[in-house]
mmCIF file of C-alpha atoms in Angstrom:
data_model
loop_
_atom_site.group_PDB
_atom_site.id
_atom_site.type_symbol
_atom_site.label_atom_id
_atom_site.label_comp_id
_atom_site.label_asym_id
_atom_site.label_seq_id
_atom_site.Cartn_x
_atom_site.Cartn_y
_atom_site.Cartn_z
ATOM 1 C CA ARG A 10 81.403 183.331 83.685
ATOM 2 C CA PRO A 11 83.408 180.730 85.614
ATOM 3 C CA GLY A 12 82.127 179.766 89.025
ATOM 4 C CA THR A 13 84.207 180.763 92.010
ATOM 5 C CA PRO A 14 86.000 178.291 94.294
ATOM 6 C CA SER A 15 84.086 179.624 97.310
ATOM 7 C CA PHE A 16 80.722 179.005 95.606
ATOM 8 C CA PHE A 17 81.595 175.438 94.695
ATOM 9 C CA GLN A 18 83.174 174.688 98.061
ATOM 10 C CA THR A 19 79.966 175.881 99.712
ATOM 11 C CA ALA A 20 77.950 173.701 97.341
ATOM 12 C CA ARG A 21 80.185 170.728 98.179
ATOM 13 C CA SER A 22 79.703 171.340 101.900
ATOM 14 C CA LEU A 23 75.918 171.629 101.569
ATOM 15 C CA CYS A 24 75.770 168.419 99.535
ATOM 16 C CA ASP A 25 77.854 166.592 102.119
ATOM 17 C CA GLN A 26 75.613 167.826 104.933
ATOM 18 C CA SER A 27 72.378 166.862 103.194
ATOM 19 C CA GLY A 28 73.414 163.699 101.384
ATOM 20 C CA ALA A 29 72.844 165.305 97.975
ATOM 21 C CA LEU A 30 75.056 164.684 94.970
ATOM 22 C CA LEU A 31 77.278 167.426 93.584
ATOM 23 C CA MET A 32 77.131 167.165 89.795
ATOM 24 C CA CYS A 33 79.178 169.174 87.302
ATOM 25 C CA ASP A 34 78.694 169.729 83.578
ATOM 26 C CA GLU A 35 82.086 169.289 81.875
ATOM 27 C CA VAL A 36 80.690 169.020 78.341
ATOM 28 C CA GLN A 37 82.250 172.279 77.147
ATOM 29 C CA VAL A 38 84.952 173.066 79.686
ATOM 30 C CA GLY A 39 86.260 169.521 80.153
ATOM 31 C CA MET A 40 88.943 167.619 78.223
ATOM 32 C CA GLY A 41 91.533 170.349 78.695
ATOM 33 C CA ARG A 42 89.660 173.464 77.582
ATOM 34 C CA SER A 43 90.097 175.112 81.019
ATOM 35 C CA GLY A 44 93.847 174.452 81.212
ATOM 36 C CA SER A 45 93.313 171.441 83.471
ATOM 37 C CA LEU A 46 91.847 168.168 82.263
ATOM 38 C CA TRP A 47 88.537 168.908 83.992
ATOM 39 C CA GLY A 48 87.092 172.311 84.840
ATOM 40 C CA HIS A 49 86.207 171.326 88.405
ATOM 41 C CA GLN A 50 89.938 170.961 89.073
ATOM 42 C CA GLN A 51 90.103 174.761 88.869
ATOM 43 C CA LEU A 52 87.748 174.972 91.839
ATOM 44 C CA GLY A 53 89.292 172.743 94.482
ATOM 45 C CA VAL A 54 86.273 170.430 94.734
ATOM 46 C CA THR A 55 85.552 166.861 93.686
ATOM 47 C CA PRO A 56 82.053 166.275 92.309
ATOM 48 C CA ASP A 57 80.148 163.035 92.804
ATOM 49 C CA VAL A 58 79.134 162.964 89.156
ATOM 50 C CA PHE A 59 80.233 164.844 86.056
ATOM 51 C CA THR A 60 79.388 164.680 82.390
ATOM 52 C CA SER A 61 81.644 164.890 79.358
ATOM 53 C CA ALA A 62 81.071 165.086 75.595
ATOM 54 C CA LYS A 63 82.071 167.286 72.622
ATOM 55 C CA ALA A 64 85.890 167.299 72.815
ATOM 56 C CA LEU A 65 85.820 163.815 74.349
ATOM 57 C CA GLY A 66 85.438 162.391 70.832
ATOM 58 C CA GLY A 67 87.418 164.965 68.866
ATOM 59 C CA GLY A 68 84.463 165.587 66.544
ATOM 60 C CA VAL A 69 82.914 162.116 66.753
ATOM 61 C CA PRO A 70 79.639 162.226 68.735
ATOM 62 C CA ILE A 71 80.144 160.728 72.188
ATOM 63 C CA GLY A 72 78.994 161.423 75.714
ATOM 64 C CA ALA A 73 79.950 160.017 79.091
ATOM 65 C CA MET A 74 78.940 160.266 82.717
ATOM 66 C CA LEU A 75 81.541 159.633 85.410
ATOM 67 C CA ALA A 76 80.613 158.907 89.016
ATOM 68 C CA ARG A 77 82.329 158.008 92.262
ATOM 69 C CA GLY A 78 81.360 156.565 95.627
ATOM 70 C CA GLU A 79 77.711 155.773 96.209
ATOM 71 C CA ALA A 80 76.772 157.667 93.043
ATOM 72 C CA ALA A 81 78.625 155.015 91.025
ATOM 73 C CA ASP A 82 76.344 152.290 92.406
ATOM 74 C CA VAL A 83 73.062 153.805 91.183
ATOM 75 C CA PHE A 84 73.023 152.039 87.810
ATOM 76 C CA GLY A 85 73.226 148.276 87.575
ATOM 77 C CA PRO A 86 73.443 146.101 84.455
ATOM 78 C CA GLY A 87 70.360 146.661 82.321
ATOM 79 C CA ASP A 88 69.133 149.719 84.231
ATOM 80 C CA HIS A 89 70.070 152.216 81.547
ATOM 81 C CA ALA A 90 69.825 151.206 77.909
ATOM 82 C CA SER A 91 71.163 153.205 74.977
ATOM 83 C CA THR A 92 71.003 152.403 71.286
ATOM 84 C CA TYR A 93 74.476 153.816 70.740
ATOM 85 C CA GLY A 94 75.937 153.033 74.168
ATOM 86 C CA GLY A 95 79.414 151.554 73.911
ATOM 87 C CA ASN A 96 79.646 152.336 70.193
ATOM 88 C CA PRO A 97 83.082 151.004 69.093
ATOM 89 C CA LEU A 98 83.824 153.933 66.769
ATOM 90 C CA ALA A 99 82.969 156.559 69.407
ATOM 91 C CA CYS A 100 84.932 154.726 72.087
ATOM 92 C CA ALA A 101 87.957 154.410 69.787
ATOM 93 C CA ALA A 102 87.758 158.148 69.075
ATOM 94 C CA GLY A 103 87.583 158.924 72.796
ATOM 95 C CA LEU A 104 90.600 156.738 73.464
ATOM 96 C CA ALA A 105 92.545 158.414 70.640
ATOM 97 C CA VAL A 106 91.767 161.868 72.038
ATOM 98 C CA ALA A 107 92.789 160.857 75.568
ATOM 99 C CA THR A 108 96.021 159.336 74.252
ATOM 100 C CA TYR A 109 96.872 162.466 72.255
ATOM 101 C CA LEU A 110 96.201 164.751 75.221
ATOM 102 C CA SER A 111 98.413 162.585 77.435
ATOM 103 C CA GLU A 112 101.319 162.118 75.033
ATOM 104 C CA ASN A 113 101.558 165.646 73.610
ATOM 105 C CA ASP A 114 101.303 167.832 76.740
ATOM 106 C CA VAL A 115 98.341 169.698 75.275
ATOM 107 C CA LEU A 116 97.429 171.204 78.652
ATOM 108 C CA SER A 117 100.682 173.184 78.792
ATOM 109 C CA ASN A 118 99.827 174.724 75.436
ATOM 110 C CA VAL A 119 96.295 175.531 76.600
ATOM 111 C CA ARG A 120 97.632 177.338 79.657
ATOM 112 C CA ALA A 121 100.309 179.258 77.739
ATOM 113 C CA ARG A 122 98.062 180.278 74.869
ATOM 114 C CA GLY A 123 95.269 181.091 77.314
ATOM 115 C CA GLU A 124 97.535 183.530 79.155
ATOM 116 C CA GLN A 125 98.649 185.030 75.844
ATOM 117 C CA LEU A 126 95.017 185.456 74.764
ATOM 118 C CA SER A 127 93.994 187.051 78.079
ATOM 119 C CA GLU A 128 96.891 189.505 78.035
ATOM 120 C CA GLY A 129 96.156 190.490 74.451
ATOM 121 C CA LEU A 130 92.434 190.934 75.056
ATOM 122 C CA GLU A 131 93.061 193.020 78.158
ATOM 123 C CA LYS A 132 95.327 195.337 76.152
ATOM 124 C CA ILE A 133 92.634 195.747 73.520
ATOM 125 C CA ALA A 134 89.996 196.360 76.212
ATOM 126 C CA LYS A 135 92.144 199.099 77.738
ATOM 127 C CA LYS A 136 92.623 200.667 74.303
ATOM 128 C CA TYR A 137 88.877 200.649 73.593
ATOM 129 C CA PRO A 138 87.223 201.152 77.017
ATOM 130 C CA SER A 139 84.102 202.629 75.430
ATOM 131 C CA VAL A 140 83.350 199.233 73.856
ATOM 132 C CA LEU A 141 84.998 196.480 75.884
ATOM 133 C CA GLY A 142 84.899 195.606 79.562
ATOM 134 C CA GLU A 143 86.022 192.637 81.629
ATOM 135 C CA VAL A 144 88.059 189.775 80.172
ATOM 136 C CA ARG A 145 87.282 186.498 81.922
ATOM 137 C CA GLY A 146 87.474 182.753 81.604
ATOM 138 C CA TRP A 147 89.864 179.837 81.933
ATOM 139 C CA GLY A 148 92.417 178.389 79.550
ATOM 140 C CA LEU A 149 91.176 178.624 75.978
ATOM 141 C CA LEU A 150 87.608 179.537 76.873
ATOM 142 C CA LYS A 151 87.579 183.337 77.183
ATOM 143 C CA GLY A 152 84.852 185.924 77.209
ATOM 144 C CA VAL A 153 85.061 189.669 76.690
ATOM 145 C CA ALA A 154 82.212 191.752 78.062
ATOM 146 C CA ILE A 155 80.656 194.426 75.858
ATOM 147 C CA ARG A 156 79.769 197.633 77.683
ATOM 148 C CA ASP A 157 76.071 198.406 77.995
ATOM 149 C CA ASP A 158 76.638 201.797 76.348
ATOM 150 C CA ALA A 159 78.918 200.471 73.579
ATOM 151 C CA GLY A 160 76.244 200.992 70.946
ATOM 152 C CA CYS A 161 76.521 197.428 69.658
ATOM 153 C CA THR A 162 75.793 193.871 70.729
ATOM 154 C CA ALA A 163 78.105 190.904 70.998
ATOM 155 C CA ALA A 164 76.485 189.426 67.888
ATOM 156 C CA GLU A 165 77.286 192.576 65.917
ATOM 157 C CA LEU A 166 80.923 192.463 67.022
ATOM 158 C CA VAL A 167 81.061 188.793 66.038
ATOM 159 C CA GLY A 168 79.846 189.881 62.600
ATOM 160 C CA ASP A 169 82.547 192.571 62.437
ATOM 161 C CA ALA A 170 85.169 189.975 63.376
ATOM 162 C CA MET A 171 83.916 187.637 60.674
ATOM 163 C CA LYS A 172 84.532 190.377 58.107
ATOM 164 C CA GLN A 173 88.138 190.379 59.349
ATOM 165 C CA GLY A 174 88.375 186.613 58.869
ATOM 166 C CA LEU A 175 88.003 185.728 62.549
ATOM 167 C CA LEU A 176 85.331 183.291 63.715
ATOM 168 C CA LEU A 177 83.984 184.038 67.206
ATOM 169 C CA VAL A 178 80.689 183.392 68.961
ATOM 170 C CA ALA A 179 78.341 185.533 71.009
ATOM 171 C CA ALA A 180 77.564 184.316 74.532
ATOM 172 C CA GLY A 181 74.329 186.174 75.139
ATOM 173 C CA PRO A 182 73.842 189.805 74.105
ATOM 174 C CA SER A 183 76.890 191.248 75.850
ATOM 175 C CA VAL A 184 79.808 188.799 75.748
ATOM 176 C CA VAL A 185 82.047 187.798 72.854
ATOM 177 C CA ARG A 186 83.493 184.329 73.345
ATOM 178 C CA PHE A 187 86.855 183.038 72.130
ATOM 179 C CA VAL A 188 87.086 179.242 71.856
ATOM 180 C CA PRO A 189 90.196 178.439 69.762
ATOM 181 C CA PRO A 190 91.486 174.888 69.190
ATOM 182 C CA LEU A 191 93.517 173.437 72.045
ATOM 183 C CA ILE A 192 96.465 173.051 69.661
ATOM 184 C CA VAL A 193 96.446 176.709 68.539
ATOM 185 C CA ASN A 194 99.933 178.202 68.348
ATOM 186 C CA GLU A 195 101.431 181.530 69.421
ATOM 187 C CA SER A 196 101.374 183.159 65.991
ATOM 188 C CA GLU A 197 97.738 182.158 65.451
ATOM 189 C CA ILE A 198 96.729 183.806 68.737
ATOM 190 C CA ASP A 199 98.633 186.950 67.723
ATOM 191 C CA ASP A 200 96.839 186.935 64.374
ATOM 192 C CA ALA A 201 93.445 186.483 66.049
ATOM 193 C CA LEU A 202 94.112 189.407 68.374
ATOM 194 C CA LYS A 203 95.063 191.657 65.453
ATOM 195 C CA ARG A 204 91.901 190.720 63.596
ATOM 196 C CA PHE A 205 89.749 191.292 66.678
ATOM 197 C CA GLU A 206 91.313 194.710 67.266
ATOM 198 C CA ALA A 207 90.677 195.590 63.635
ATOM 199 C CA ALA A 208 87.026 194.641 64.115
ATOM 200 C CA ILE A 209 86.747 196.877 67.171
ATOM 201 C CA ALA A 210 88.525 199.726 65.410
ATOM 202 C CA SER A 211 86.110 199.510 62.490
ATOM 203 C CA ARG A 212 83.225 199.868 64.914
ATOM 204 C CA VAL A 213 84.741 202.838 66.764
ATOM 205 C CA SER A 214 85.971 204.821 63.780
#
């Protein structure tokens, strides 16, 4: 479940008052997944430190920590050693991903396809209210809640979807998560929605 702007703004205020650092984990939601380059941009706050990985390398293992202000002065040369730090292949992959995101307006596609996915999931949830509840999330990271009295778990619905040729993932026992590629197109979202509805229908019938 995405954090709310008011929660993060309160956290930012408390950190400022106490001299603490506000740190955000952007490993999954960063690099465009939320519809903005970084998830914290959805919240109206600027963290002191945030982490990035996964999509940063487009499949090549890489991780990064970004810091600003006094937080950026914590590490000096030689303070933090890493066997694979600065790996040329990983850095080249990260640069290629950043270049592609910048030159191909990927974020516009994430926002458009994210809206399409939300609208489609909400229609399915309204059609099957005995199974599905709230649709939530940002961009192309969506979750659909499974009702407590649905008679099935998220993992079971993921299994039903797999039988329809749709790969999803359970986020705990009661949420089905949709995490399509950032370059997914309109027809592929439509196809995914049809397959998901077929999975729900097979469970209800």
